[in-house]
XYZ file of C-alpha atoms in Angstrom:
378
model
C -77.369 -31.722 -15.075
C -76.531 -33.034 -18.581
C -79.006 -33.429 -21.411
C -78.858 -35.683 -24.445
C -80.156 -34.417 -27.781
C -82.313 -36.527 -30.074
C -79.516 -36.605 -32.652
C -77.160 -38.278 -30.177
C -79.565 -41.107 -29.353
C -81.086 -41.697 -32.786
C -80.342 -44.959 -34.564
C -80.231 -45.306 -38.316
C -81.586 -48.124 -40.486
C -79.537 -48.728 -43.603
C -80.027 -51.104 -46.530
C -76.858 -52.873 -47.683
C -78.011 -54.066 -51.101
C -79.863 -55.349 -52.993
C -77.572 -55.001 -55.968
C -78.702 -54.459 -59.529
C -81.154 -57.217 -60.579
C -79.042 -58.185 -63.601
C -76.343 -59.589 -61.307
C -76.260 -63.357 -60.767
C -76.928 -63.118 -57.037
C -78.862 -60.501 -55.097
C -78.641 -60.257 -51.309
C -79.784 -57.565 -48.907
C -78.950 -56.744 -45.302
C -81.066 -54.367 -43.223
C -78.683 -52.922 -40.624
C -79.645 -50.832 -37.597
C -76.710 -48.604 -36.743
C -75.536 -46.497 -33.841
C -73.051 -44.373 -35.722
C -71.181 -47.113 -37.616
C -71.760 -49.817 -34.989
C -74.154 -52.652 -35.831
C -77.042 -52.946 -33.364
C -79.235 -55.271 -35.456
C -78.828 -56.933 -38.819
C -81.486 -58.766 -40.798
C -80.485 -60.799 -43.877
C -83.084 -60.654 -46.663
C -82.933 -63.321 -49.361
C -85.188 -64.926 -51.944
C -84.561 -62.614 -54.897
C -83.178 -65.518 -56.955
C -85.801 -68.173 -56.135
C -86.185 -70.486 -59.151
C -88.520 -73.214 -57.875
C -85.755 -75.825 -57.999
C -87.406 -78.292 -55.630
C -90.828 -78.134 -57.302
C -89.202 -78.646 -60.709
C -87.400 -81.668 -59.227
C -90.760 -83.200 -58.299
C -92.027 -82.877 -61.893
C -88.935 -84.274 -63.615
C -87.295 -87.701 -63.656
C -84.499 -88.334 -61.188
C -81.840 -87.964 -63.882
C -83.382 -84.785 -65.333
C -82.587 -82.854 -62.138
C -78.813 -83.104 -62.547
C -78.487 -80.025 -64.802
C -80.476 -78.032 -62.242
C -78.084 -78.978 -59.438
C -75.305 -77.288 -61.446
C -77.126 -74.022 -60.854
C -77.228 -74.278 -57.069
C -73.680 -73.382 -56.063
C -72.632 -72.749 -59.646
C -69.010 -72.404 -58.551
C -69.052 -76.055 -57.529
C -71.254 -77.984 -59.945
C -69.346 -81.272 -59.580
C -70.017 -81.435 -55.828
C -73.707 -80.683 -56.377
C -73.997 -83.533 -58.905
C -72.230 -85.851 -56.449
C -74.746 -85.211 -53.658
C -77.787 -85.979 -55.802
C -76.118 -89.087 -57.244
C -75.538 -90.501 -53.739
C -79.180 -89.881 -52.767
C -80.468 -91.660 -55.901
C -78.047 -94.558 -55.370
C -79.342 -95.034 -51.822
C -82.957 -94.832 -52.949
C -82.631 -97.195 -55.899
C -79.909 -99.566 -54.715
C -77.465 -98.473 -57.408
C -73.748 -99.134 -56.826
C -71.048 -97.052 -58.460
C -68.188 -98.542 -60.469
C -64.678 -98.428 -58.985
C -63.346 -96.072 -61.624
C -66.466 -93.933 -61.363
C -65.957 -93.549 -57.609
C -62.379 -92.391 -58.093
C -63.312 -89.932 -60.810
C -66.075 -88.459 -58.626
C -63.709 -87.940 -55.705
C -61.099 -86.382 -57.998
C -63.681 -83.956 -59.404
C -64.988 -83.130 -55.923
C -61.535 -82.329 -54.530
C -60.546 -80.278 -57.575
C -63.780 -78.379 -56.946
C -62.750 -77.749 -53.327
C -59.411 -76.348 -54.524
C -60.979 -73.892 -56.943
C -63.639 -72.806 -54.421
C -61.248 -72.181 -51.519
C -58.690 -70.420 -53.712
C -61.379 -68.115 -55.106
C -63.139 -67.355 -51.813
C -59.899 -66.417 -50.050
C -59.068 -64.127 -52.966
C -62.543 -62.564 -52.817
C -62.231 -62.108 -49.042
C -58.997 -60.134 -49.380
C -60.634 -58.072 -52.109
C -63.618 -57.357 -49.809
C -61.212 -55.923 -47.248
C -60.271 -53.257 -49.783
C -56.599 -53.964 -49.252
C -55.275 -55.478 -52.480
C -56.732 -57.345 -55.431
C -53.671 -59.289 -56.588
C -54.456 -62.497 -54.582
C -57.807 -62.780 -56.360
C -56.043 -62.672 -59.727
C -53.620 -65.380 -58.581
C -56.558 -67.501 -57.367
C -58.415 -67.146 -60.661
C -55.286 -68.108 -62.566
C -55.292 -71.464 -60.752
C -59.062 -71.780 -61.078
C -58.764 -71.474 -64.857
C -56.471 -74.509 -64.975
C -59.014 -76.624 -63.089
C -61.889 -75.379 -65.245
C -59.918 -76.429 -68.327
C -59.845 -79.968 -66.906
C -63.590 -79.846 -66.198
C -64.261 -78.691 -69.745
C -62.162 -81.486 -71.207
C -64.019 -84.093 -69.134
C -67.598 -82.814 -69.293
C -67.768 -80.352 -72.184
C -68.507 -77.405 -69.888
C -66.425 -75.257 -67.591
C -69.056 -74.537 -64.936
C -72.378 -76.269 -65.678
C -70.710 -79.676 -65.849
C -73.696 -82.046 -65.518
C -71.123 -84.832 -65.233
C -71.723 -87.114 -62.239
C -74.443 -89.768 -62.476
C -75.797 -92.561 -60.250
C -73.357 -95.422 -60.690
C -70.385 -93.242 -61.641
C -69.925 -90.464 -64.174
C -71.585 -89.692 -67.497
C -68.521 -90.576 -69.565
C -64.891 -91.418 -68.980
C -62.215 -88.738 -69.025
C -60.372 -88.365 -72.346
C -56.934 -89.811 -73.000
C -54.200 -87.843 -71.266
C -56.618 -86.176 -68.830
C -55.346 -87.986 -65.734
C -51.756 -87.038 -66.529
C -52.754 -83.389 -66.899
C -54.542 -83.599 -63.554
C -51.442 -85.103 -61.913
C -49.306 -82.258 -63.218
C -51.771 -79.654 -61.957
C -51.939 -81.271 -58.522
C -48.150 -81.614 -58.252
C -47.744 -77.885 -58.952
C -50.616 -76.702 -56.743
C -48.669 -76.744 -53.410
C -46.345 -74.091 -54.846
C -49.357 -71.821 -55.395
C -50.617 -72.485 -51.859
C -47.148 -71.708 -50.431
C -46.961 -68.415 -52.311
C -50.545 -67.535 -51.412
C -49.948 -68.246 -47.730
C -46.628 -66.414 -47.648
C -48.309 -63.367 -49.163
C -51.338 -63.370 -46.840
C -51.240 -65.243 -43.535
C -48.745 -62.984 -41.749
C -49.885 -59.833 -43.521
C -50.344 -57.117 -40.900
C -53.355 -55.544 -42.590
C -55.138 -58.898 -42.920
C -54.507 -59.764 -39.281
C -55.727 -56.383 -38.002
C -58.891 -56.570 -40.102
C -59.702 -60.261 -39.550
C -58.555 -61.356 -36.087
C -61.274 -61.314 -33.382
C -63.781 -60.018 -35.944
C -67.014 -61.929 -36.548
C -66.371 -64.569 -33.897
C -68.688 -67.592 -34.099
C -68.632 -69.466 -30.755
C -68.442 -73.250 -30.945
C -71.735 -73.796 -29.093
C -73.668 -71.416 -31.365
C -72.182 -73.007 -34.486
C -73.316 -76.466 -33.359
C -76.787 -75.332 -32.264
C -77.384 -73.442 -35.518
C -76.450 -76.445 -37.688
C -73.468 -74.711 -39.255
C -71.227 -77.002 -41.317
C -68.127 -76.898 -43.464
C -65.117 -74.594 -42.997
C -67.232 -72.205 -40.888
C -67.899 -74.915 -38.316
C -64.344 -76.242 -38.322
C -62.949 -72.704 -37.939
C -64.828 -72.594 -34.631
C -62.963 -75.700 -33.481
C -65.595 -78.393 -34.178
C -64.111 -81.544 -35.707
C -66.903 -82.452 -38.116
C -66.425 -83.378 -41.751
C -68.979 -85.499 -43.644
C -66.140 -87.227 -45.520
C -64.939 -88.592 -42.151
C -68.289 -88.936 -40.355
C -70.136 -90.810 -43.123
C -67.148 -92.214 -44.970
C -69.183 -91.960 -48.165
C -67.883 -93.023 -51.557
C -64.230 -94.151 -51.202
C -63.023 -91.421 -48.842
C -62.101 -93.922 -46.070
C -59.310 -95.191 -48.366
C -57.463 -91.874 -48.248
C -55.285 -90.367 -45.550
C -56.141 -86.760 -44.758
C -56.635 -84.528 -41.723
C -59.473 -82.170 -40.782
C -57.987 -78.698 -40.084
C -59.529 -76.808 -37.164
C -59.506 -73.212 -35.966
C -59.437 -72.042 -32.357
C -61.193 -68.651 -32.212
C -63.810 -68.911 -34.944
C -63.158 -65.435 -36.330
C -62.726 -64.218 -39.907
C -59.015 -65.053 -39.777
C -59.661 -68.644 -38.726
C -62.251 -69.061 -41.477
C -59.671 -67.772 -43.956
C -56.835 -69.949 -42.688
C -58.864 -73.169 -42.366
C -59.599 -72.930 -46.082
C -55.882 -72.582 -46.833
C -55.196 -75.730 -44.789
C -58.098 -77.583 -46.415
C -56.567 -76.957 -49.831
C -53.417 -78.737 -48.643
C -55.481 -81.738 -47.494
C -57.364 -81.834 -50.802
C -54.016 -81.998 -52.598
C -53.133 -85.048 -50.458
C -56.404 -86.776 -51.371
C -55.919 -85.986 -55.049
C -52.362 -87.315 -55.070
C -53.566 -90.618 -53.608
C -56.633 -90.884 -55.850
C -54.749 -90.042 -59.049
C -52.115 -92.628 -58.184
C -54.622 -95.401 -57.445
C -57.370 -94.740 -60.024
C -58.219 -98.099 -61.642
C -59.264 -98.971 -65.164
C -62.658 -100.326 -66.115
C -65.994 -98.659 -66.879
C -66.681 -95.143 -65.602
C -70.278 -96.100 -64.725
C -71.815 -99.342 -63.461
C -74.246 -101.322 -65.677
C -77.277 -100.431 -63.537
C -76.293 -96.768 -63.555
C -75.845 -96.824 -67.328
C -79.279 -98.398 -67.800
C -80.789 -95.703 -65.583
C -79.163 -92.941 -67.636
C -80.190 -94.438 -70.993
C -83.818 -95.029 -69.959
C -84.565 -92.636 -67.075
C -88.339 -93.154 -67.142
C -87.898 -96.857 -66.445
C -86.236 -96.050 -63.119
C -89.039 -96.496 -60.605
C -87.505 -97.000 -57.146
C -89.635 -98.728 -54.543
C -91.591 -96.551 -52.156
C -89.274 -95.113 -49.529
C -86.977 -92.243 -48.733
C -83.257 -91.512 -48.822
C -80.935 -88.702 -47.791
C -77.624 -88.343 -49.578
C -75.070 -85.813 -48.422
C -71.557 -84.732 -49.306
C -68.948 -82.460 -47.778
C -69.285 -79.712 -50.376
C -66.790 -76.812 -50.256
C -69.285 -74.677 -48.319
C -70.477 -77.406 -45.947
C -72.983 -80.257 -45.830
C -74.972 -80.388 -49.055
C -77.828 -82.861 -48.734
C -80.576 -84.157 -51.008
C -83.707 -85.684 -49.475
C -85.757 -87.832 -51.848
C -89.093 -89.573 -51.267
C -90.275 -92.156 -53.794
C -93.884 -93.122 -54.406
C -92.899 -95.712 -57.028
C -93.205 -93.383 -60.017
C -90.405 -92.093 -62.313
C -90.483 -88.717 -60.507
C -89.675 -88.143 -56.824
C -92.718 -87.456 -54.647
C -90.532 -85.119 -52.542
C -87.269 -83.490 -53.525
C -85.616 -81.281 -50.933
C -82.166 -79.719 -50.683
C -80.185 -78.898 -47.562
C -78.130 -75.974 -48.835
C -75.070 -75.079 -46.699
C -74.969 -71.452 -47.891
C -78.531 -70.916 -46.633
C -77.973 -72.563 -43.242
C -74.630 -70.830 -42.679
C -76.264 -67.426 -43.232
C -78.550 -67.863 -40.218
C -75.818 -66.750 -37.785
C -74.777 -63.662 -39.765
C -76.387 -61.227 -37.317
C -74.765 -62.926 -34.311
C -71.329 -62.521 -35.890
C -71.895 -58.877 -36.866
C -73.322 -57.366 -33.669
C -71.033 -54.748 -32.156
C -68.831 -54.503 -35.234
C -68.547 -51.676 -37.755
C -70.183 -51.514 -41.187
C -66.852 -52.211 -42.918
C -66.497 -55.381 -40.824
C -69.904 -56.667 -41.970
C -68.640 -56.922 -45.547
C -65.713 -59.179 -44.669
C -67.770 -61.226 -42.189
C -70.249 -61.957 -44.986
C -67.328 -62.736 -47.292
C -65.929 -65.241 -44.787
C -69.251 -67.137 -44.757
C -68.817 -67.885 -48.483
C -72.291 -67.916 -50.026
C -73.628 -68.315 -53.546
C -77.146 -66.991 -53.987
C -78.153 -69.735 -56.407
C -77.829 -72.148 -53.484
C -79.301 -69.819 -50.849
C -82.510 -69.050 -52.740
C -82.853 -72.131 -55.009
């Protein structure tokens, strides 16, 4: 007859995080372990809650744009874009042709810098080598220089507005953007050659943190996470918002839905963003960067009193579907202002992806989700 001691059957509850409160994003995972194997995992968030939605209901529609910069602060241009679309739907504001092109250019440059950075961070999380992150940040710096030249700020851009963009890009900016975009495929080639067939990356990432297609759909997952699980869903294609239907690009898909697929889909998405940028930069027209109605709204925001009603504007942000739900009661402030944050929704399946894996795997699974706590907590 064999006996089992209490020590052999005991499980252990471990806190992963929270980090020091002075950091810009604090996240905690409560993991129940059998040895180093994950039995349960509870994500704990809310440490960075800033009352964004309530502030949005006390401010004018235009006054909320600087606050959107602080959602996913890696991708301020995309955040601005989503709110602008919601306000345009609510108030019947049309964007100028040049404004539409500039918004798409900014959004796709944002996707490039996000995907380059997150793949670099993911490799760093594996504890293998940090060089790819340095390469990614080198390219990110070039894009941030363009953002600074256009908006006056590298990260908190506050640039997109209903009807177009706050101001036109300076002389020579488009040519600089064309040069950056023409050189970017070389970076992607080098990045992919260094990483995709790397034996360590494949051993750590393949068949780890698998997200089945059915679970991804049922949980409302969007963005690269959803497409890595093989679901062909991209808001740029589904809604055809802005001028995206004018551009030729594909939607890359994964097959397994593991960490490796989530890594590789982002590499492929960078290539498609380059295609969109090449077309947009070639076709960008002249004319005003913002439509007359949009300009009037920006100059006198308190006079903008949309009729009673509601609108939902969404964009394919780098992390997934970013949506803004606005309800108007006829006053200069929205009666209801709500954000559908992709980082928050995508976190809901973290436990499902981690069960049965080791503690070291949890770190890279979380890294493959790609979250920013400013957007998760709001």
